[in-house]
PDB file of C-alpha atoms in Angstrom:
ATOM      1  CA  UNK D   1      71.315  79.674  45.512  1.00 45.00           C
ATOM      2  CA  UNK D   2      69.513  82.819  45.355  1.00 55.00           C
ATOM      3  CA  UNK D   3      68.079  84.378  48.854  1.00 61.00           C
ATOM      4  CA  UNK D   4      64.424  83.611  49.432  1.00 74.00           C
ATOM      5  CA  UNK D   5      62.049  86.347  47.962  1.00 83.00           C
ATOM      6  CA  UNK D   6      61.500  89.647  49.676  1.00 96.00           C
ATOM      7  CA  UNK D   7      58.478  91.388  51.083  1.00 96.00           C
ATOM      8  CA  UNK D   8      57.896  94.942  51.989  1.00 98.00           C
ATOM      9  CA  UNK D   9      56.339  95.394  55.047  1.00 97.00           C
ATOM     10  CA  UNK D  10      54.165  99.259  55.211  1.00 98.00           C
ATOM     11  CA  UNK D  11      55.779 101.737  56.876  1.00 98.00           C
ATOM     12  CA  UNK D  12      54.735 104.987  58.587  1.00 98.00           C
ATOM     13  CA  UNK D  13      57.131 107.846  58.077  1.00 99.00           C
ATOM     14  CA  UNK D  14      57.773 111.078  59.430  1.00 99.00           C
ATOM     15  CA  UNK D  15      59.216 114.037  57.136  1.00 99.00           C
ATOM     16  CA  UNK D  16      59.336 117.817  57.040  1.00 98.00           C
ATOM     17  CA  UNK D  17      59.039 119.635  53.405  1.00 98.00           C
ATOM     18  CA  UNK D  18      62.442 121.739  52.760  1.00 98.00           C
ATOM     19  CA  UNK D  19      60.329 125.323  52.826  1.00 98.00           C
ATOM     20  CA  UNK D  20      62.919 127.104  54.503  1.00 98.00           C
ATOM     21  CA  UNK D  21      65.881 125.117  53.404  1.00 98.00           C
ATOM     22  CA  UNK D  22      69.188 126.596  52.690  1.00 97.00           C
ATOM     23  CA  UNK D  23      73.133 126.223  53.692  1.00 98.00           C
ATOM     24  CA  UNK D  24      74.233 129.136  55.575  1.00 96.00           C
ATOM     25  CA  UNK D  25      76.540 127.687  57.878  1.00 97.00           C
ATOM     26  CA  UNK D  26      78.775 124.595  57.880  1.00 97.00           C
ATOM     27  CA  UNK D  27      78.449 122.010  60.671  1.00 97.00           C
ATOM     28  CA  UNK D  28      79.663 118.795  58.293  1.00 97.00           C
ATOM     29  CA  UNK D  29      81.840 118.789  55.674  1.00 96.00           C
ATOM     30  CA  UNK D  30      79.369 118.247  52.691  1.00 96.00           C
ATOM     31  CA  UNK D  31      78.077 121.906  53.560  1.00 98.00           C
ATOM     32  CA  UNK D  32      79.504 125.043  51.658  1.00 97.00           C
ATOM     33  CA  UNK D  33      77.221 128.156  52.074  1.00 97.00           C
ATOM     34  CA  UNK D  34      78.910 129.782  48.810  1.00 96.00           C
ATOM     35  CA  UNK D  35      77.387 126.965  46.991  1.00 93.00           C
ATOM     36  CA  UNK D  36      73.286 128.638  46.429  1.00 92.00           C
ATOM     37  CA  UNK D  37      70.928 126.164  46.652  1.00 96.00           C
ATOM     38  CA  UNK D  38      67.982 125.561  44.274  1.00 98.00           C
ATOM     39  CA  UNK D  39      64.913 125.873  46.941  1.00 98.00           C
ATOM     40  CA  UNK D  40      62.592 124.899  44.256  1.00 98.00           C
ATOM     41  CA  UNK D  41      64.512 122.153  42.975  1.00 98.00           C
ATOM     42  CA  UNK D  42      65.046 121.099  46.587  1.00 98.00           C
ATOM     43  CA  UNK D  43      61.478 121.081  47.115  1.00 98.00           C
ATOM     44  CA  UNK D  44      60.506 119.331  43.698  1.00 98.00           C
ATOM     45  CA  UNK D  45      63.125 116.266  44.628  1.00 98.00           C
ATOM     46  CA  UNK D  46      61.649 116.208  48.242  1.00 98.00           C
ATOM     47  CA  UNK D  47      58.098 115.706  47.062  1.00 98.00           C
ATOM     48  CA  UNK D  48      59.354 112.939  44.930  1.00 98.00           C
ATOM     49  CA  UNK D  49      60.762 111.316  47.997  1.00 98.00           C
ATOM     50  CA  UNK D  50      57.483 111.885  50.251  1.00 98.00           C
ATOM     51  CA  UNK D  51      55.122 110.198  47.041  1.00 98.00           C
ATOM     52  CA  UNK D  52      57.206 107.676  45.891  1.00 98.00           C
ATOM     53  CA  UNK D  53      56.781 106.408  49.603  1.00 99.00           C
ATOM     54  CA  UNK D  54      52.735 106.665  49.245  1.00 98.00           C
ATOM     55  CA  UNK D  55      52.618 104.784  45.950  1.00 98.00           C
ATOM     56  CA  UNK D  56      54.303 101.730  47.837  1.00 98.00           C
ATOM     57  CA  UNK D  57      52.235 102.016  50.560  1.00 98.00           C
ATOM     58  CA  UNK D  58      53.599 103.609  53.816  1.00 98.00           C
ATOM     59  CA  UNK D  59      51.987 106.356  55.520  1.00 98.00           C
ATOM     60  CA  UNK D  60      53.412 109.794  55.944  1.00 98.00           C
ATOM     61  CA  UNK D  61      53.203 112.161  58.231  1.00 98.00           C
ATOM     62  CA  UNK D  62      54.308 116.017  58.325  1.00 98.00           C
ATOM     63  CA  UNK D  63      56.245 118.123  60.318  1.00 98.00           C
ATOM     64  CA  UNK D  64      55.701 122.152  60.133  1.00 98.00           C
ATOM     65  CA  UNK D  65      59.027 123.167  59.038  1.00 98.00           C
ATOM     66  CA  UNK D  66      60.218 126.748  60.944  1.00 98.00           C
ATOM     67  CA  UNK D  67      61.828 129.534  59.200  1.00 97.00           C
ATOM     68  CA  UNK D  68      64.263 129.771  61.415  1.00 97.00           C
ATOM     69  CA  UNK D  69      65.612 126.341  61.325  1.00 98.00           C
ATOM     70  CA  UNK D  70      66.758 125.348  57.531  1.00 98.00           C
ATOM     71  CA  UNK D  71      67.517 121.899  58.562  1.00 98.00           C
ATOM     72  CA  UNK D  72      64.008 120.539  59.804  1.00 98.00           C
ATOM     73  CA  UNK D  73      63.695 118.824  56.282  1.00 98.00           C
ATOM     74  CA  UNK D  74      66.438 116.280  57.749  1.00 98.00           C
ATOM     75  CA  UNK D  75      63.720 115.095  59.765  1.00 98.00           C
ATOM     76  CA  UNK D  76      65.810 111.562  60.564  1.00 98.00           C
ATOM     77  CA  UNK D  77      67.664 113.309  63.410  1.00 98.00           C
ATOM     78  CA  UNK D  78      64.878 114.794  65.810  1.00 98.00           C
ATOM     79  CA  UNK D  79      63.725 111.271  67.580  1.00 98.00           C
ATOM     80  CA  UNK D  80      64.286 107.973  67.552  1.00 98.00           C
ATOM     81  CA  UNK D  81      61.091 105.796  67.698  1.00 98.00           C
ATOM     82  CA  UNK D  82      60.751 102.060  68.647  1.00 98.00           C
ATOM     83  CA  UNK D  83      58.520 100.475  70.115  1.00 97.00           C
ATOM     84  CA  UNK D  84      56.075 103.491  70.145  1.00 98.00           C
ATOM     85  CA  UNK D  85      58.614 104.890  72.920  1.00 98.00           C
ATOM     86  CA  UNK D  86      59.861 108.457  71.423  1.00 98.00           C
ATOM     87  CA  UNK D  87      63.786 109.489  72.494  1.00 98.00           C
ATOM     88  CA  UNK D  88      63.729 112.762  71.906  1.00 98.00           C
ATOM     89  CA  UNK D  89      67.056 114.156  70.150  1.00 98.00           C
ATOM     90  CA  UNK D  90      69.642 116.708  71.951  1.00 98.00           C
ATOM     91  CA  UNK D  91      71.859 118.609  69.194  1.00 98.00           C
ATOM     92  CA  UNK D  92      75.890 118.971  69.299  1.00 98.00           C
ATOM     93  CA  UNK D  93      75.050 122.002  67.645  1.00 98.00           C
ATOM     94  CA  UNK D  94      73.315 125.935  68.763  1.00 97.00           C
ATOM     95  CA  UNK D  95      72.291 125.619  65.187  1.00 97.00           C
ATOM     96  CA  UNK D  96      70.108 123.026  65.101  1.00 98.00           C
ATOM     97  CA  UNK D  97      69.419 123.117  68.900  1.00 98.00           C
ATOM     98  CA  UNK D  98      65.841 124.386  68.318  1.00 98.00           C
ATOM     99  CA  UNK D  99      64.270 121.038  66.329  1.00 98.00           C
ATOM    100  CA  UNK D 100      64.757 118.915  69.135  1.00 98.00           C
ATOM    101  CA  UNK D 101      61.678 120.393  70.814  1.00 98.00           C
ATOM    102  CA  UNK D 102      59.791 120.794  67.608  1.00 98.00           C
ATOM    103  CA  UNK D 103      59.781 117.043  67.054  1.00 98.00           C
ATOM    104  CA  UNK D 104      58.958 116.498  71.145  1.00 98.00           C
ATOM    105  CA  UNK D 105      55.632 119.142  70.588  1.00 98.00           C
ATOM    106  CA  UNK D 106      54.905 116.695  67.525  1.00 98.00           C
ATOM    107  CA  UNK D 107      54.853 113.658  69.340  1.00 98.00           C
ATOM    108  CA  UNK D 108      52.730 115.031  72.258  1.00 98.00           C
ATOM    109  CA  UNK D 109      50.564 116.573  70.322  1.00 98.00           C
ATOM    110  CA  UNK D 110      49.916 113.142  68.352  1.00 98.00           C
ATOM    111  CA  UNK D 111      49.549 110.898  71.471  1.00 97.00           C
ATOM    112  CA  UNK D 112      52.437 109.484  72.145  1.00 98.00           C
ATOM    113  CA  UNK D 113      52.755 108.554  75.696  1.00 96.00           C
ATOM    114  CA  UNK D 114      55.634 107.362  76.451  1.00 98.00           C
ATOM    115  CA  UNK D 115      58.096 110.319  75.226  1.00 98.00           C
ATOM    116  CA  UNK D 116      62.108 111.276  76.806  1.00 98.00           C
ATOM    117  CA  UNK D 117      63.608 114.209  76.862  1.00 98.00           C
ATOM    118  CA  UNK D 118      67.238 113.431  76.701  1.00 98.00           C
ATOM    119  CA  UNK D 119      69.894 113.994  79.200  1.00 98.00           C
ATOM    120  CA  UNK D 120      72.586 113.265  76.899  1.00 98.00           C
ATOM    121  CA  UNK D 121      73.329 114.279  72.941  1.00 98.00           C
ATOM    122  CA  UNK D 122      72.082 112.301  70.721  1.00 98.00           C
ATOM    123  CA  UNK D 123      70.839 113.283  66.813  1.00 98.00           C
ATOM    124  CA  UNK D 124      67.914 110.279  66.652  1.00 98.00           C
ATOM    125  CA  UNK D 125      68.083 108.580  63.776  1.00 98.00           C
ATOM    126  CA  UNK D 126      71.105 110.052  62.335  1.00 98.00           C
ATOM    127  CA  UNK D 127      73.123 107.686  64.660  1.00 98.00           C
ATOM    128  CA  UNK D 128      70.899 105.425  65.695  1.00 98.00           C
ATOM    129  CA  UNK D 129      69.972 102.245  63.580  1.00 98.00           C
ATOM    130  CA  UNK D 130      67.164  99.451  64.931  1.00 98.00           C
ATOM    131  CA  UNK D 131      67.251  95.636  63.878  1.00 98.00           C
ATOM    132  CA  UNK D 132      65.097  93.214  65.007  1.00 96.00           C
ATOM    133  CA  UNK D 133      68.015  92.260  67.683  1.00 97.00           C
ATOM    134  CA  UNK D 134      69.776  95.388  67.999  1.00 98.00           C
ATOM    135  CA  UNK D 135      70.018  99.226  68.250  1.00 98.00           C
ATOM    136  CA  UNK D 136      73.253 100.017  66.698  1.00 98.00           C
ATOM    137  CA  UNK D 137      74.474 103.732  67.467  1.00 98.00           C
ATOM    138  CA  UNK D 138      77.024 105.893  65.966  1.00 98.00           C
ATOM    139  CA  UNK D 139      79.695 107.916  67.877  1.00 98.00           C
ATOM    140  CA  UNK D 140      82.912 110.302  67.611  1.00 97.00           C
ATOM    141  CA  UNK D 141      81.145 113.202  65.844  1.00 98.00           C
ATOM    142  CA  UNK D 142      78.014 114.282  67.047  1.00 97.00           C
ATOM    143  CA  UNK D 143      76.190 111.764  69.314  1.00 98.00           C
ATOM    144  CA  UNK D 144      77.896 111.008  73.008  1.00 98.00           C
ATOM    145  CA  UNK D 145      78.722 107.571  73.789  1.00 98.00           C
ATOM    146  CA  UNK D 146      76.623 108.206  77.249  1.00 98.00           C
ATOM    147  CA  UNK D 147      73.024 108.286  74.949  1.00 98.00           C
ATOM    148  CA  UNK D 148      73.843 104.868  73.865  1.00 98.00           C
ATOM    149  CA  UNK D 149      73.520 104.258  78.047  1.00 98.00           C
ATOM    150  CA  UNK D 150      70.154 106.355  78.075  1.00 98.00           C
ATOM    151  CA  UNK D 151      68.739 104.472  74.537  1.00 98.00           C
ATOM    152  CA  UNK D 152      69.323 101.047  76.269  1.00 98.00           C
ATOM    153  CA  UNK D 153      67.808 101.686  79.644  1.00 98.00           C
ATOM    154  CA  UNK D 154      64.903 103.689  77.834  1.00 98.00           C
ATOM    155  CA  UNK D 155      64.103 100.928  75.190  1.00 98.00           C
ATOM    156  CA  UNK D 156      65.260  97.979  76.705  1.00 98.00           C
ATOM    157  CA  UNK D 157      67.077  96.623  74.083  1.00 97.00           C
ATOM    158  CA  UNK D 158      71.111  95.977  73.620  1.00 98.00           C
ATOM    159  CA  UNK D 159      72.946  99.000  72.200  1.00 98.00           C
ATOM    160  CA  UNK D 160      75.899  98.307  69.967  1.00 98.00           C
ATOM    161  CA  UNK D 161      78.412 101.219  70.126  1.00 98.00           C
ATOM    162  CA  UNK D 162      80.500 101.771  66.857  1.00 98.00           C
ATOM    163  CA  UNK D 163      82.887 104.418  66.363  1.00 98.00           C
ATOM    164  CA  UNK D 164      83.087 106.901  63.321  1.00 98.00           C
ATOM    165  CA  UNK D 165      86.348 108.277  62.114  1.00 98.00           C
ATOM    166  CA  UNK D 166      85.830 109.543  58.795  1.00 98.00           C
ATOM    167  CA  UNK D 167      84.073 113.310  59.081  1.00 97.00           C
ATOM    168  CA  UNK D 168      82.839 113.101  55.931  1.00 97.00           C
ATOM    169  CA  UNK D 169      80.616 110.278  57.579  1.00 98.00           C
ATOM    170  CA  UNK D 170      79.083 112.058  60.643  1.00 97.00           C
ATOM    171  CA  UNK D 171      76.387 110.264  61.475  1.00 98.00           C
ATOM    172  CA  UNK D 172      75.632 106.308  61.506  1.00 98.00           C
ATOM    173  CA  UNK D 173      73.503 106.781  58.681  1.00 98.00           C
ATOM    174  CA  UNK D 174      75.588 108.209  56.371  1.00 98.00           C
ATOM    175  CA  UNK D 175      77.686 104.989  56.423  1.00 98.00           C
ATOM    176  CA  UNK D 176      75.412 102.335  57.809  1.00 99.00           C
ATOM    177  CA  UNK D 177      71.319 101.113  56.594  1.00 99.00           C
ATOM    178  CA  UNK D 178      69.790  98.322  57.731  1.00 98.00           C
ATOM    179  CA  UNK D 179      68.393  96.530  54.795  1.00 98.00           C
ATOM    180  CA  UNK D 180      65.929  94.051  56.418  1.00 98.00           C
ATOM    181  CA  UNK D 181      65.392  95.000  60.335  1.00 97.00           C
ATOM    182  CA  UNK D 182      63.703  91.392  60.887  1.00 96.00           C
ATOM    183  CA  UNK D 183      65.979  89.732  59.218  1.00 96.00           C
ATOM    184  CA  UNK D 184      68.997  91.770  61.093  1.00 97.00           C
ATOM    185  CA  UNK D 185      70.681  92.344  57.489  1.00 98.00           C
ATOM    186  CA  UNK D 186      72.598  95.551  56.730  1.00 98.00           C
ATOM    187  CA  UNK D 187      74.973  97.559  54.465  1.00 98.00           C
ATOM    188  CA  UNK D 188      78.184  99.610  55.310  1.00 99.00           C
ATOM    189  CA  UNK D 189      81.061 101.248  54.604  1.00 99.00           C
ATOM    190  CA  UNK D 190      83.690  99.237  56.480  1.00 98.00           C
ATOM    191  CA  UNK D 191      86.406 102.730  55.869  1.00 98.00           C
ATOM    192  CA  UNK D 192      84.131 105.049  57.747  1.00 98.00           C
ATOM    193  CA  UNK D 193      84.857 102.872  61.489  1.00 98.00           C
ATOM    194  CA  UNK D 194      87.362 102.015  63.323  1.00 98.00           C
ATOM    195  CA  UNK D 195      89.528  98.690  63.317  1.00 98.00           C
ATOM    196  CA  UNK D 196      87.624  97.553  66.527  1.00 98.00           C
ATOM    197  CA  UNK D 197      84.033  98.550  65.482  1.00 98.00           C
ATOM    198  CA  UNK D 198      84.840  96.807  61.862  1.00 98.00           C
ATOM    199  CA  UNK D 199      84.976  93.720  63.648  1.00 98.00           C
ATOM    200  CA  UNK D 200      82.249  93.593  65.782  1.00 98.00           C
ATOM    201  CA  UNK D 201      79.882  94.820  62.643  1.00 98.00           C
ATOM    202  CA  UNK D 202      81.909  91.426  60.563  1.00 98.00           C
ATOM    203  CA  UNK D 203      81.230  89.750  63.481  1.00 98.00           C
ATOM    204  CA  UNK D 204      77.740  90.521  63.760  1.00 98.00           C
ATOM    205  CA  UNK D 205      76.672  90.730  60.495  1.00 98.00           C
ATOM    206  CA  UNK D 206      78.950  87.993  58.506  1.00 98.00           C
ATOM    207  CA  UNK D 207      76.734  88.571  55.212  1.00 97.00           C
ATOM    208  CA  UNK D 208      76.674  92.300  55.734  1.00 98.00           C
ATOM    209  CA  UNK D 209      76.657  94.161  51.639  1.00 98.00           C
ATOM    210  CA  UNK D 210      80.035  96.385  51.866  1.00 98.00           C
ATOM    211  CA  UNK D 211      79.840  99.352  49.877  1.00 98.00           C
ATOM    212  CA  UNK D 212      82.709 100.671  48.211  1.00 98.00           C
ATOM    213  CA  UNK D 213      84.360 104.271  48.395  1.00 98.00           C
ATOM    214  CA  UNK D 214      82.826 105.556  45.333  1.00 98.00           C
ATOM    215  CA  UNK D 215      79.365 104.410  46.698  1.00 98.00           C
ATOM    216  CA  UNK D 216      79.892 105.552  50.155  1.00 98.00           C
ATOM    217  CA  UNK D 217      80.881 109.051  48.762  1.00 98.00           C
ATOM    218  CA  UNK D 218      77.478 109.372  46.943  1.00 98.00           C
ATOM    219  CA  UNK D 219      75.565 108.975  50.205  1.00 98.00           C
ATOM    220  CA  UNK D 220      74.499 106.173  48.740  1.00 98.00           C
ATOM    221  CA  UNK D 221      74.081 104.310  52.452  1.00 98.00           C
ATOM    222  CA  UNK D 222      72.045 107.313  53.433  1.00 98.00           C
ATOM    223  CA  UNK D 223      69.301 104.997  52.612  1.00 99.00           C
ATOM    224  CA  UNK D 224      65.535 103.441  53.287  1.00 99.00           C
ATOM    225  CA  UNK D 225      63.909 100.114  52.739  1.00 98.00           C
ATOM    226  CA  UNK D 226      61.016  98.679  53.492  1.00 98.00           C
ATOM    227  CA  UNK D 227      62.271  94.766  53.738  1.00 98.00           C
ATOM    228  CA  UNK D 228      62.178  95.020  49.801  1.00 98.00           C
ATOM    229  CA  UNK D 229      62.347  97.922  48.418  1.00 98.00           C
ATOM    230  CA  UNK D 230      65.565 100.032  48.839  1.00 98.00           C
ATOM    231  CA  UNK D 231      65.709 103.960  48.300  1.00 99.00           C
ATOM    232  CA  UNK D 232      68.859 105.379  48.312  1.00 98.00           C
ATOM    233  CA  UNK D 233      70.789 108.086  46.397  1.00 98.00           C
ATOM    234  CA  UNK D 234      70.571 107.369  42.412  1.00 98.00           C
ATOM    235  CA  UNK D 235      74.533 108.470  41.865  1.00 98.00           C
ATOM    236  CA  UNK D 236      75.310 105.406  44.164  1.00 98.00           C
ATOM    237  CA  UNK D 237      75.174 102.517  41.065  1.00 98.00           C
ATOM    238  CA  UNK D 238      77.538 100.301  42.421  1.00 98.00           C
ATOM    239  CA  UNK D 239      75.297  99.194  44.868  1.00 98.00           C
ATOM    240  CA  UNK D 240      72.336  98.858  42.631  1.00 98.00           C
ATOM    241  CA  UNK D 241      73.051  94.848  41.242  1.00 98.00           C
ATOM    242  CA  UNK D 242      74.413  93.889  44.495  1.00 98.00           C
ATOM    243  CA  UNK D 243      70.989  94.646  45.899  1.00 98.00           C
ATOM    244  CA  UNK D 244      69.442  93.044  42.994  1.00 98.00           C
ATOM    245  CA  UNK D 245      70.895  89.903  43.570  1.00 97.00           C
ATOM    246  CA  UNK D 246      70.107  89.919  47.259  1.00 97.00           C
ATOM    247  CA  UNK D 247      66.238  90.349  46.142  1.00 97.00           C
ATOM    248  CA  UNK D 248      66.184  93.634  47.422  1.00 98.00           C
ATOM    249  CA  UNK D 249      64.361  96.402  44.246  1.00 98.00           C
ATOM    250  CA  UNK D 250      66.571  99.391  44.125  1.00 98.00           C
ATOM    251  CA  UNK D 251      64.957 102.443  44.057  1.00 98.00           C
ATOM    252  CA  UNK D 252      67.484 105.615  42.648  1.00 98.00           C
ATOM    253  CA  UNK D 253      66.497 109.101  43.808  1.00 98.00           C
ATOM    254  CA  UNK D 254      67.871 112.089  43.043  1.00 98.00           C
ATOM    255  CA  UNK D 255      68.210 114.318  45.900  1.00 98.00           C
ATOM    256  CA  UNK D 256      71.295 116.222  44.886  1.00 97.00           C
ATOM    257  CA  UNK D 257      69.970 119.364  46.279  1.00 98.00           C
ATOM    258  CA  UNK D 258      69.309 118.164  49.959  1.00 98.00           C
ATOM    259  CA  UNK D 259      72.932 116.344  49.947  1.00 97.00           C
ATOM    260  CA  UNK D 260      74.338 120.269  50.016  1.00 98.00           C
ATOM    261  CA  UNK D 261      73.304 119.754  53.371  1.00 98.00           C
ATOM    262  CA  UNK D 262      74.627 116.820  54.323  1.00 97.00           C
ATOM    263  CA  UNK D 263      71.635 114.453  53.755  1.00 97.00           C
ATOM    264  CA  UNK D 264      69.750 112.262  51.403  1.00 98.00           C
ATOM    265  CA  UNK D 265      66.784 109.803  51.812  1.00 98.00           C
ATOM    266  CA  UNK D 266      67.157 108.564  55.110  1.00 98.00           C
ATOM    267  CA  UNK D 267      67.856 112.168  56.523  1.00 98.00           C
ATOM    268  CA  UNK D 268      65.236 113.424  55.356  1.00 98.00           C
ATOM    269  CA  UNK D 269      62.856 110.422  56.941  1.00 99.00           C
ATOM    270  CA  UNK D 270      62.224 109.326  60.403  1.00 98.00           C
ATOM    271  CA  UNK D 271      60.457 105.820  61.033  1.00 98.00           C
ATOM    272  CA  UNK D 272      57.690 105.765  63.204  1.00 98.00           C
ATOM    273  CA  UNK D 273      57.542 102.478  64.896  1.00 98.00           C
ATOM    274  CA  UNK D 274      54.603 101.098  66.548  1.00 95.00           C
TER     275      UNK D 274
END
């Protein structure tokens, strides 16, 4: 029996245009500053990303990207939003230090109330993932298991540590997207974690999609969906009918440029929940 037709649900997105992108230092292993990057093409495959969200409805917003910080455009990792409650983000790296309080100065400046500077490092949305039931957070390479403490006391909802192990997979989101957040449905790399977080994610999510290496490797969990619609990397096919036949609509996007950097379509976007 085939799952019960999907619906998208609008969206309202925060991103930052790639202006001053480039790879001039390595802080995860997908990074290779003698590898030039294609600023124009970067910027070209971005755009696609930020209208193909418009034509299906969600609403995005812009952050001013900063010369001196060629990451901004992974704009996934400077908050984490829920509830219209804004965590701030705290950087394991100097390099990327400086966004944290660009995103803070965004969210004041656009009334948000309710907004934490963290005590702890944490890289938003990079390693933290929200269901309906959870807040699932990533750990072992950039995030500290103490901001999983601070996210539950400062949201008020239960915050399911899982441990990374695979650098290649740094962040949560490079190995984990939630699929349907009402419906508490995800996708995952099973590889990327460790025996004992494996079986608390089988354990909480039985009918979990499991990617495979191949798919993993494209980034192709680096991913976005609205409740139907899925965006992820367009290298990552092996995922493509298994979404299909969950009732979920694919969506590939190329974004091999930005992935010289670590990221693809969820890095580069940062939900802003009411």
């Amino acid at each position: 029996m085939r799952p019960t037709p999907r619906e998208a649900s609008p969206r309202r997105y925060l991103m930052c245009p790639p202006t001053h992108f480039k790879v001039t230092y390595s802080i995860n292993p997908w990074m290779d500053p003698t590898k030039p990057v294609d600023l124009q093409l970067a910027l070209t495959q971005w755009e696609d990303l930020h209208d193909r969200y418009r034509s299906l409805g969600h609403t995005v917003e812009l952050l001013d990207p900063r010369p001196d910080l060629p990451d901004m455009v992974f704009a996934a990792n400077g908050a984490t939003v829920v509830g219209g409650r804004v965590l701030g983000a705290k950087f394991a790296y100097p390099e990327r230090a400086g966004e944290a309080a660009a995103h803070l100065d965004w969210f004041r400046r656009n009334g948000y109330a309710q907004v934490r500077e963290p005590e702890h490092v944490n890289e938003g949305e990079g390693d933290f993932a929200v269901t309906s039931s959870w807040i699932l957070a990533g750990r072992g390479f950039r995030s500290s298991p103490l901001s999983h403490d601070e996210a539950q006391e400062f949201f008020g909802r239960p915050v399911i540590g899982l441990d990374l192990v695979d650098p290649r997979y740094y962040h949560l989101d490079t190995a984990l997207c939630v699929l349907d957040d009402a419906r508490d449905e995800i996708m995952y790399y099973p590889a990327a974690f460790s025996p004992g977080s494996r079986a608390v994610l089988a354990r909480l999510f039985p009918d979990a999609l499991l990617a495979t290496e191949d798919d993993a490797a494209a980034l192709g969990l680096n991913a976005v969906s609205d409740g139907r619609h899925v965006l992820l990397p367009q290298a990552a096919v092996g995922l493509f009918e298994p979404l299909r036949e969950r009732c979920f609509e694919p969506l590939g996007m190329d974004l091999t440029e930005l992935l010289k950097g670590g990221g693809s379509v969820k890095c580069c976007t940062q939900e802003l929940r009411a």
